Structures are given as structure tokens and as C-alpha cells.
């Protein structure tokens, strides 16, 4: 599999990365089971420390279950909204931050902190590498979905305890992500938070250092 | 940008996901600066909670700096190796787990826990969403590199404290990943840990639940 990617293939990969969006508005059309399986398989091909594959995926289509999750979101979002005041608070309240009920598929992605036992190759130094691995799996899923024309939205305004309870997730398993999955009303040209004036993309140059924290080429040249 | 991906483009995305490897053996050929910039820009297009973009990238080419990191790895790996005994210990010691000195570029990817201030949209409930975001950025980088024919290896056997010290990284910034980047000697057909008999890929079916933790289709059908 020492496949070399052509210029067109490379471009497709960059385009999928750049046009991926956090989607909160979905069409009701169902996601075909085969498409969903391909997307999940992409997640499963993520890197994992010591090949521990700590993830599980709970596929949710039941309306009553979605409604319980949505209630958990509403409670938590009311609490979060209080943190933002004045103009910022008004803007916060105007944002649509989830598509739990409209998305045909919801997905809870978990990280089993005990998988492969107490000694995992590469995890003796940094315990959270299993969490990093699971986030990589979510990004694989997100990109594969974008390539399929399927939108994904990550709802991070839900308490872990609520997800533990609603889905019967064991104590040692972390419900890392709650995703809404379906065909989007549209893929926006830019992130919604940028479009609405909440935040802007930082120029890459400002995030790059060379050899040492805080050292930029301009500083070197001076 | 409501780009629709063709069948070929979709295949390219899946192929890049499936053929990505953790690379530990590099050729000395330099990585062109433009290629590196494209890969870093892919990382920067990751999703981030509240669009906080918590990452920084420290590009390392200096041999003396690499040598200090390599020393930190050797110390930590000696400690880790003690956890594995007998046949497993022999196998552990035979594995090449990093390519710090051979890779033309090393990259420290960090997560600033304070970026965007104390109240970040979507982060009031789960504080670690910034870490999840940074892991997504690393996965973007890894896939873009694979599309470019560039190998990436994540060395997780280095203490955060050592990276803080070597690179002068502030206390509030987490050095999440230390990556080795360069043209690989080869892209293996399967993960190295599987090839060497350390671990195997779990069938996806075993990781999938429906509606509730532990519930599989077979159980539903019964």
C-alpha cells in the first residue's frame, strides 16, 4: 500500500479538510446504512496509542432518546448562556448550536479508559493519549462524512453525567463526543461563528514558532 | 463551497485515511517548506470549540534540540519498558518507536488552555474540548502529510515537563504531541504493531452499539 497520491487526489484531501463544517441544520433525508458504516470505518482507522482502539460508537435514531439528550443540552446551554453578557449574550442566544432532533442519526463516541489493560505501549507517560486517539477518530469520521456530502455537528454543551445516564455508559468509559449526523441544509463557505462575527480565523503565521516557543522568523532575522 | 465530491475524490479521502501510518523510519531528504506549510495549514483548518484555535506549532530542525528530545525519550522509554515482562518485554525492546534524529523535521504541537479567555462558547461544560480540538488538528496534519507522501510519527513517550523545559513552553500551554515528519522509508500495508504481532485491529462490529451501551443488532434480533 505504498500508494502515491496524484495531484487531483491530494487536492481532494485538502478540499475535504477545508470545506468541513460544524453542521447544525439538517434535512430529514435518512443516511443510508452503508454510508454510515463507511464513515464509522473511517473513524475506526484512526491512529491509537499502542493500537488500543479505545473507542465505541453508539448509533442513536430513537426519537425519545434524542429528546432526552436535547433536554440535557437545553439545561446546560441555559447555564452557559449566562456567561455571556450584553451584545455578546444576545449574539450567543441567537446562535443555533445543535441539530439533535432534526439530524436523522445521532452518535455518541466514547473512550474506554481501561481498554488493553493497565499497561498500553506508549501510554505509560501520558495517560490521556487514549483521549487524543479518540479525537483523531472523530476527525476521520468528520472528514469521511464531508466527502460523502454528509454533515456532522459536535454538541459539546451536554454534561458527561447526562450521557452516562441516558445511554447506560459504564463509569470507566468517557462519553467524549455527541455528534449530529445527516445531510445538511448547506455547507457554509466559512465557519458559522466567523460568519456571525463571533470569532475569526487567526493567520497561520501567528501560530508558528521555530525551534523554541515564541520564536518567529521575523524575530530570527532581526 | 457546497462542493460535491466525485466518486474518485471520495475514494482518495478513504484511501488516505486507510493508508496513513505511524512512521518511525525516515529518509534524510528534506521536506520542502511549501509542503510543510500546506500540511500545517491543514492542521489549522481543524474544528475547534468556539473557534478558539488553541494550537501552536513549533517547527524543529536543529540537531542539538532533537538530541535533547531524544535523550528525554530514551529515559522515559527505559522506564516504560520495565512494565512489559518476558516475551512481551523482548518484543517491546525490539520495536523502533521513534525517528526523532532521522526525521528532517520535528514538530511540537501545543494546546493553549487559556486562549480566548475564560469563557469559550461550547467549553463551559467540558473543559477538555480544547484538547480534543488540538487532536483533531493533528489528525488533519497526519492525513494531509499522507496525501503528500510524507510520513508522520507521534512520539508519546516523552514527559510533558521535558518538552516544557526544552522549548520554553509556558505553564498554561500543554505540549500535546511531539511529531517526527519526513519522507518514510516505506508506508507499511498494515500498522507496525499489528505486523509485529503486538495487537490486532478489532472488527468494527464489536465496537458498535445501537441506542444504548452494550446493545448490538444481534441482541435486538434475538
Coordinates of N, CA and C in Angstrom, one line a residue, chain B residues 62-194:
Chain B
X62 N 16.8 21.9 14.3 CA 18.1 21.9 15.0 C 18.5 20.6 15.6
X63 N 19.7 20.1 15.2 CA 20.1 18.8 15.6 C 20.3 18.7 17.1
X64 N 20.8 19.7 17.7 CA 21.1 19.7 19.2 C 19.8 19.6 19.9
X65 N 18.8 20.3 19.4 CA 17.5 20.3 20.1 C 16.8 18.9 20.0
X66 N 16.9 18.4 18.8 CA 16.4 17.0 18.6 C 17.1 16.0 19.6
X67 N 18.4 16.2 19.7 CA 19.2 15.3 20.6 C 18.7 15.4 22.0
X68 N 18.3 16.6 22.5 CA 17.8 16.7 23.9 C 16.4 16.0 24.0
X69 N 15.6 16.1 23.0 CA 14.3 15.5 23.0 C 14.5 13.9 23.0
X70 N 15.5 13.5 22.1 CA 15.8 12.1 22.0 C 16.2 11.5 23.4
X71 N 17.1 12.3 24.1 CA 17.5 11.9 25.4 C 16.3 11.7 26.3
X72 N 15.4 12.7 26.3 CA 14.2 12.6 27.1 C 13.4 11.4 26.8
X73 N 13.3 11.0 25.5 CA 12.6 9.8 25.1 C 13.3 8.6 25.6
X74 N 14.6 8.5 25.5 CA 15.4 7.3 26.0 C 15.1 7.1 27.5
X75 N 15.2 8.1 28.3 CA 15.0 8.0 29.7 C 13.6 7.4 30.0
X76 N 12.6 8.0 29.3 CA 11.2 7.6 29.6 C 10.9 6.2 29.0
X77 N 11.5 5.9 27.9 CA 11.3 4.6 27.3 C 11.9 3.5 28.1
X78 N 13.0 3.7 28.8 CA 13.6 2.7 29.6 C 12.7 2.4 30.8
X79 N 12.0 3.5 31.3 CA 11.1 3.3 32.4 C 9.8 2.5 31.9
X80 N 9.4 2.9 30.7 CA 8.2 2.2 30.2 C 8.5 0.7 29.9
X81 N 9.7 0.4 29.4 CA 10.0 -1.0 29.0 C 9.9 -1.9 30.2
X82 N 10.1 -1.4 31.4 CA 10.1 -2.2 32.6 C 8.7 -2.8 32.9
X83 N 7.7 -2.1 32.3 CA 6.3 -2.5 32.5 C 6.0 -3.8 31.8
X84 N 6.8 -4.2 30.8 CA 6.5 -5.4 30.0 C 7.5 -6.4 30.2
X85 N 7.1 -7.6 30.6 CA 8.0 -8.7 31.0 C 8.0 -9.9 30.0
X86 N 9.0 -10.7 30.2 CA 9.1 -11.9 29.4 C 9.1 -11.7 27.9
X87 N 8.4 -12.5 27.2 CA 8.3 -12.4 25.7 C 7.8 -11.0 25.3
X88 N 6.8 -10.5 26.0 CA 6.3 -9.2 25.7 C 7.3 -8.1 25.9
X89 N 8.2 -8.3 26.9 CA 9.2 -7.3 27.1 C 10.3 -7.4 26.0
X90 N 10.6 -8.6 25.6 CA 11.6 -8.7 24.5 C 11.0 -8.1 23.2
X91 N 9.7 -8.3 22.9 CA 9.1 -7.8 21.7 C 9.1 -6.2 21.9
X92 N 8.8 -5.7 23.1 CA 8.7 -4.3 23.3 C 10.1 -3.7 22.9
X93 N 11.2 -4.3 23.5 CA 12.5 -3.7 23.3 C 13.0 -3.8 21.8
X94 N 12.4 -4.7 21.0 CA 12.8 -4.8 19.6 C 12.1 -3.8 18.7
X95 N 11.1 -3.1 19.3 CA 10.3 -2.2 18.4 C 11.0 -0.9 18.3
X96 N 11.0 -0.3 17.1 CA 11.5 1.0 16.9 C 10.3 2.0 17.1
X97 N 10.4 2.8 18.1 CA 9.2 3.6 18.5 C 9.3 5.1 18.1
X98 N 10.4 5.5 17.5 CA 10.5 6.9 17.2 C 11.6 7.1 16.1
X99 N 11.5 8.2 15.4 CA 12.5 8.6 14.4 C 13.0 10.0 14.6
X100 N 13.1 10.4 15.8 CA 13.4 11.8 16.2 C 14.7 12.3 15.5
X101 N 15.8 11.6 15.5 CA 17.0 12.1 14.9 C 17.0 12.0 13.4
X102 N 16.4 11.0 12.8 CA 16.4 10.8 11.4 C 15.4 11.7 10.6
X103 N 14.3 12.0 11.3 CA 13.3 12.8 10.6 C 13.8 14.2 10.4
X104 N 13.8 14.7 9.1 CA 14.3 16.1 8.9 C 13.6 17.2 9.7
X105 N 12.3 17.0 9.9 CA 11.5 17.9 10.7 C 10.9 17.3 11.9
X106 N 11.0 17.9 13.1 CA 10.2 17.5 14.2 C 9.2 18.6 14.5
X107 N 8.1 18.3 15.1 CA 7.1 19.3 15.3 C 6.5 19.1 16.7
X108 N 6.5 20.1 17.5 CA 5.8 20.1 18.8 C 4.5 20.8 18.7
X109 N 3.4 20.1 18.9 CA 2.0 20.7 18.7 C 1.5 20.9 20.2
X110 N 1.1 22.2 20.4 CA 0.7 22.5 21.8 C -0.7 23.0 21.8
X111 N -1.3 23.0 23.0 CA -2.7 23.5 23.2 C -2.7 24.5 24.4
X112 N -3.0 25.7 24.0 CA -3.0 26.8 25.0 C -4.4 26.8 25.7
X113 N -4.3 26.4 27.0 CA -5.6 26.2 27.8 C -6.3 27.5 28.1
X114 N -5.7 28.6 27.8 CA -6.3 29.9 28.2 C -6.7 30.7 27.0
X115 N -6.5 30.2 25.8 CA -6.8 31.0 24.6 C -8.3 31.4 24.6
X116 N -8.5 32.6 24.1 CA -9.9 33.1 24.0 C -10.5 33.4 25.4
X117 N -9.7 33.4 26.4 CA -10.2 33.8 27.7 C -11.0 32.7 28.5
X118 N -11.5 33.1 29.6 CA -12.1 32.0 30.5 C -13.5 31.5 30.0
X119 N -14.2 32.2 29.2 CA -15.5 31.8 28.7 C -15.4 31.6 27.2
X120 N -15.3 30.3 26.8 CA -15.3 29.9 25.4 C -16.6 29.3 25.0
X121 N -17.2 29.7 24.0 CA -18.5 29.1 23.5 C -18.4 27.6 23.3
X122 N -19.2 26.9 24.1 CA -19.2 25.4 23.9 C -18.2 24.7 24.8
X123 N -17.5 25.5 25.7 CA -16.4 24.9 26.5 C -16.7 25.1 28.0
X124 N -17.9 25.6 28.3 CA -18.2 25.8 29.7 C -18.6 24.5 30.4
X125 N -19.0 23.5 29.6 CA -19.4 22.2 30.2 C -18.2 21.2 30.3
X126 N -17.5 21.1 29.2 CA -16.4 20.2 29.1 C -15.1 21.0 28.8
X127 N -14.3 21.1 29.9 CA -13.1 21.9 29.8 C -12.1 21.4 28.8
X128 N -12.0 20.1 28.6 CA -11.0 19.5 27.7 C -11.3 19.5 26.2
X129 N -12.4 20.2 25.9 CA -12.7 20.3 24.4 C -11.6 21.0 23.6
X130 N -10.8 21.8 24.3 CA -9.7 22.4 23.6 C -8.6 21.4 23.2
X131 N -8.5 20.4 24.1 CA -7.5 19.3 23.9 C -8.1 18.4 22.7
X132 N -9.4 18.1 22.8 CA -10.0 17.4 21.7 C -9.8 18.1 20.3
X133 N -9.9 19.4 20.3 CA -9.8 20.2 19.1 C -8.3 20.0 18.6
X134 N -7.4 20.1 19.5 CA -6.0 20.1 19.0 C -5.6 18.7 18.5
X135 N -6.2 17.6 19.1 CA -6.0 16.3 18.5 C -6.6 16.2 17.1
X136 N -7.8 16.8 16.9 CA -8.3 16.9 15.5 C -7.4 17.6 14.5
X137 N -6.7 18.6 15.0 CA -5.8 19.3 14.1 C -4.6 18.4 13.8
X138 N -4.2 17.6 14.7 CA -3.1 16.7 14.5 C -3.5 15.6 13.5
X139 N -4.7 15.2 13.5 CA -5.2 14.2 12.6 C -5.3 14.8 11.2
X140 N -5.8 16.0 11.1 CA -5.7 16.7 9.8 C -4.3 16.8 9.2
X141 N -3.4 17.1 10.0 CA -2.0 17.2 9.6 C -1.5 15.9 9.1
X142 N -1.8 14.8 9.8 CA -1.4 13.5 9.5 C -1.9 13.0 8.2
X143 N -3.2 13.3 7.9 CA -3.8 12.9 6.6 C -3.2 13.7 5.5
X144 N -3.1 15.0 5.7 CA -2.5 15.9 4.6 C -1.1 15.4 4.3
X145 N -0.3 15.1 5.3 CA 1.0 14.6 5.1 C 1.0 13.3 4.2
X146 N 0.1 12.4 4.6 CA 0.0 11.1 3.9 C -0.3 11.4 2.4
X147 N -1.2 12.4 2.1 CA -1.6 12.7 0.7 C -0.3 13.2 0.0
X148 N 0.6 13.9 0.7 CA 1.8 14.4 0.1 C 2.9 13.4 0.1
X149 N 2.6 12.2 0.5 CA 3.7 11.2 0.6 C 4.7 11.4 1.7
X150 N 4.3 12.2 2.7 CA 5.1 12.5 3.8 C 4.7 11.7 5.0
X151 N 5.6 11.1 5.8 CA 5.3 10.3 6.9 C 5.3 11.1 8.2
X152 N 4.4 10.7 9.1 CA 4.4 11.3 10.5 C 4.4 10.2 11.5
X153 N 5.2 10.4 12.6 CA 5.2 9.5 13.7 C 5.0 10.3 15.0
X154 N 4.1 9.9 15.8 CA 3.7 10.6 17.1 C 4.5 9.9 18.2
X155 N 5.4 10.6 18.8 CA 6.2 10.0 19.9 C 5.5 10.4 21.2
X156 N 4.9 9.5 21.9 CA 4.1 9.8 23.1 C 4.9 9.4 24.4
X157 N 6.1 9.0 24.2 CA 6.9 8.5 25.3 C 7.9 9.6 25.7
X158 N 7.4 10.8 25.9 CA 8.3 11.9 26.4 C 7.4 12.7 27.4
X159 N 8.1 13.0 28.5 CA 7.3 13.7 29.6 C 7.0 15.2 29.2
X160 N 5.8 15.6 29.5 CA 5.4 17.0 29.2 C 6.4 18.0 29.8
X161 N 6.9 17.7 31.0 CA 7.8 18.6 31.7 C 9.1 18.7 30.9
X162 N 9.6 17.7 30.2 CA 10.8 17.8 29.4 C 10.5 18.7 28.2
X163 N 9.4 18.6 27.6 CA 9.1 19.4 26.4 C 8.9 20.9 26.9
X164 N 8.3 21.1 28.0 CA 8.1 22.4 28.6 C 9.5 23.1 28.7
X165 N 10.4 22.3 29.3 CA 11.8 22.8 29.6 C 12.6 23.1 28.3
X166 N 12.6 22.0 27.4 CA 13.4 22.1 26.2 C 13.0 23.3 25.3
X167 N 11.7 23.5 25.2 CA 11.2 24.5 24.2 C 10.8 25.8 24.9
X168 N 10.9 25.9 26.2 CA 10.5 27.1 26.9 C 9.0 27.4 26.8
X169 N 8.2 26.3 26.9 CA 6.7 26.4 26.7 C 6.2 26.9 28.1
X170 N 5.3 27.9 28.1 CA 4.7 28.4 29.3 C 3.9 27.3 30.0
X171 N 3.7 27.5 31.3 CA 2.9 26.6 32.2 C 1.5 26.3 31.7
X172 N 0.8 27.3 31.2 CA -0.6 27.2 30.8 C -0.8 26.5 29.4
X173 N 0.3 26.2 28.8 CA 0.3 25.6 27.5 C 0.7 24.1 27.5
X174 N -0.1 23.2 27.0 CA 0.1 21.8 27.1 C 0.8 21.3 25.8
X175 N 2.0 20.8 25.9 CA 2.7 20.2 24.7 C 2.1 18.9 24.4
X176 N 1.0 18.9 23.6 CA 0.2 17.6 23.4 C 0.9 16.6 22.6
X177 N 1.7 17.0 21.6 CA 2.2 16.0 20.7 C 3.6 16.4 20.3
X178 N 4.5 15.3 20.2 CA 5.8 15.5 19.5 C 5.8 14.6 18.3
X179 N 5.9 15.3 17.1 CA 5.8 14.5 15.9 C 7.1 14.5 15.1
X180 N 7.4 13.4 14.5 CA 8.5 13.3 13.6 C 8.0 13.3 12.1
X181 N 8.5 14.1 11.3 CA 8.0 14.3 10.0 C 9.1 14.2 8.9
X182 N 8.8 13.5 7.8 CA 9.7 13.3 6.8 C 9.3 12.3 5.8
X183 N 10.0 12.1 4.7 CA 9.7 11.1 3.7 C 10.0 9.7 4.4
X184 N 9.1 8.8 4.4 CA 9.3 7.5 5.0 C 10.1 6.5 4.2
X185 N 10.8 5.6 4.9 CA 11.4 4.5 4.1 C 10.4 3.7 3.4
X186 N 9.2 3.5 4.0 CA 8.1 2.9 3.3 C 6.8 3.2 4.1
X187 N 5.7 3.1 3.4 CA 4.4 3.1 4.1 C 4.0 1.7 4.2
X188 N 3.9 1.1 5.4 CA 3.6 -0.3 5.6 C 2.1 -0.6 5.2
X189 N 1.8 -1.8 4.8 CA 0.5 -2.2 4.4 C -0.5 -2.2 5.6
X190 N 0.1 -2.5 6.8 CA -0.7 -2.5 8.0 C 0.0 -1.9 9.1
X191 N -0.7 -1.5 10.2 CA 0.1 -0.9 11.3 C 1.2 -1.8 11.8
X192 N 2.3 -1.1 12.1 CA 3.5 -1.9 12.5 C 3.2 -2.8 13.7
X193 N 2.4 -2.3 14.7 CA 2.2 -3.1 15.9 C 1.4 -4.3 15.5
X194 N 0.6 -4.3 14.5 CA -0.1 -5.5 14.0 C 0.8 -6.4 13.3

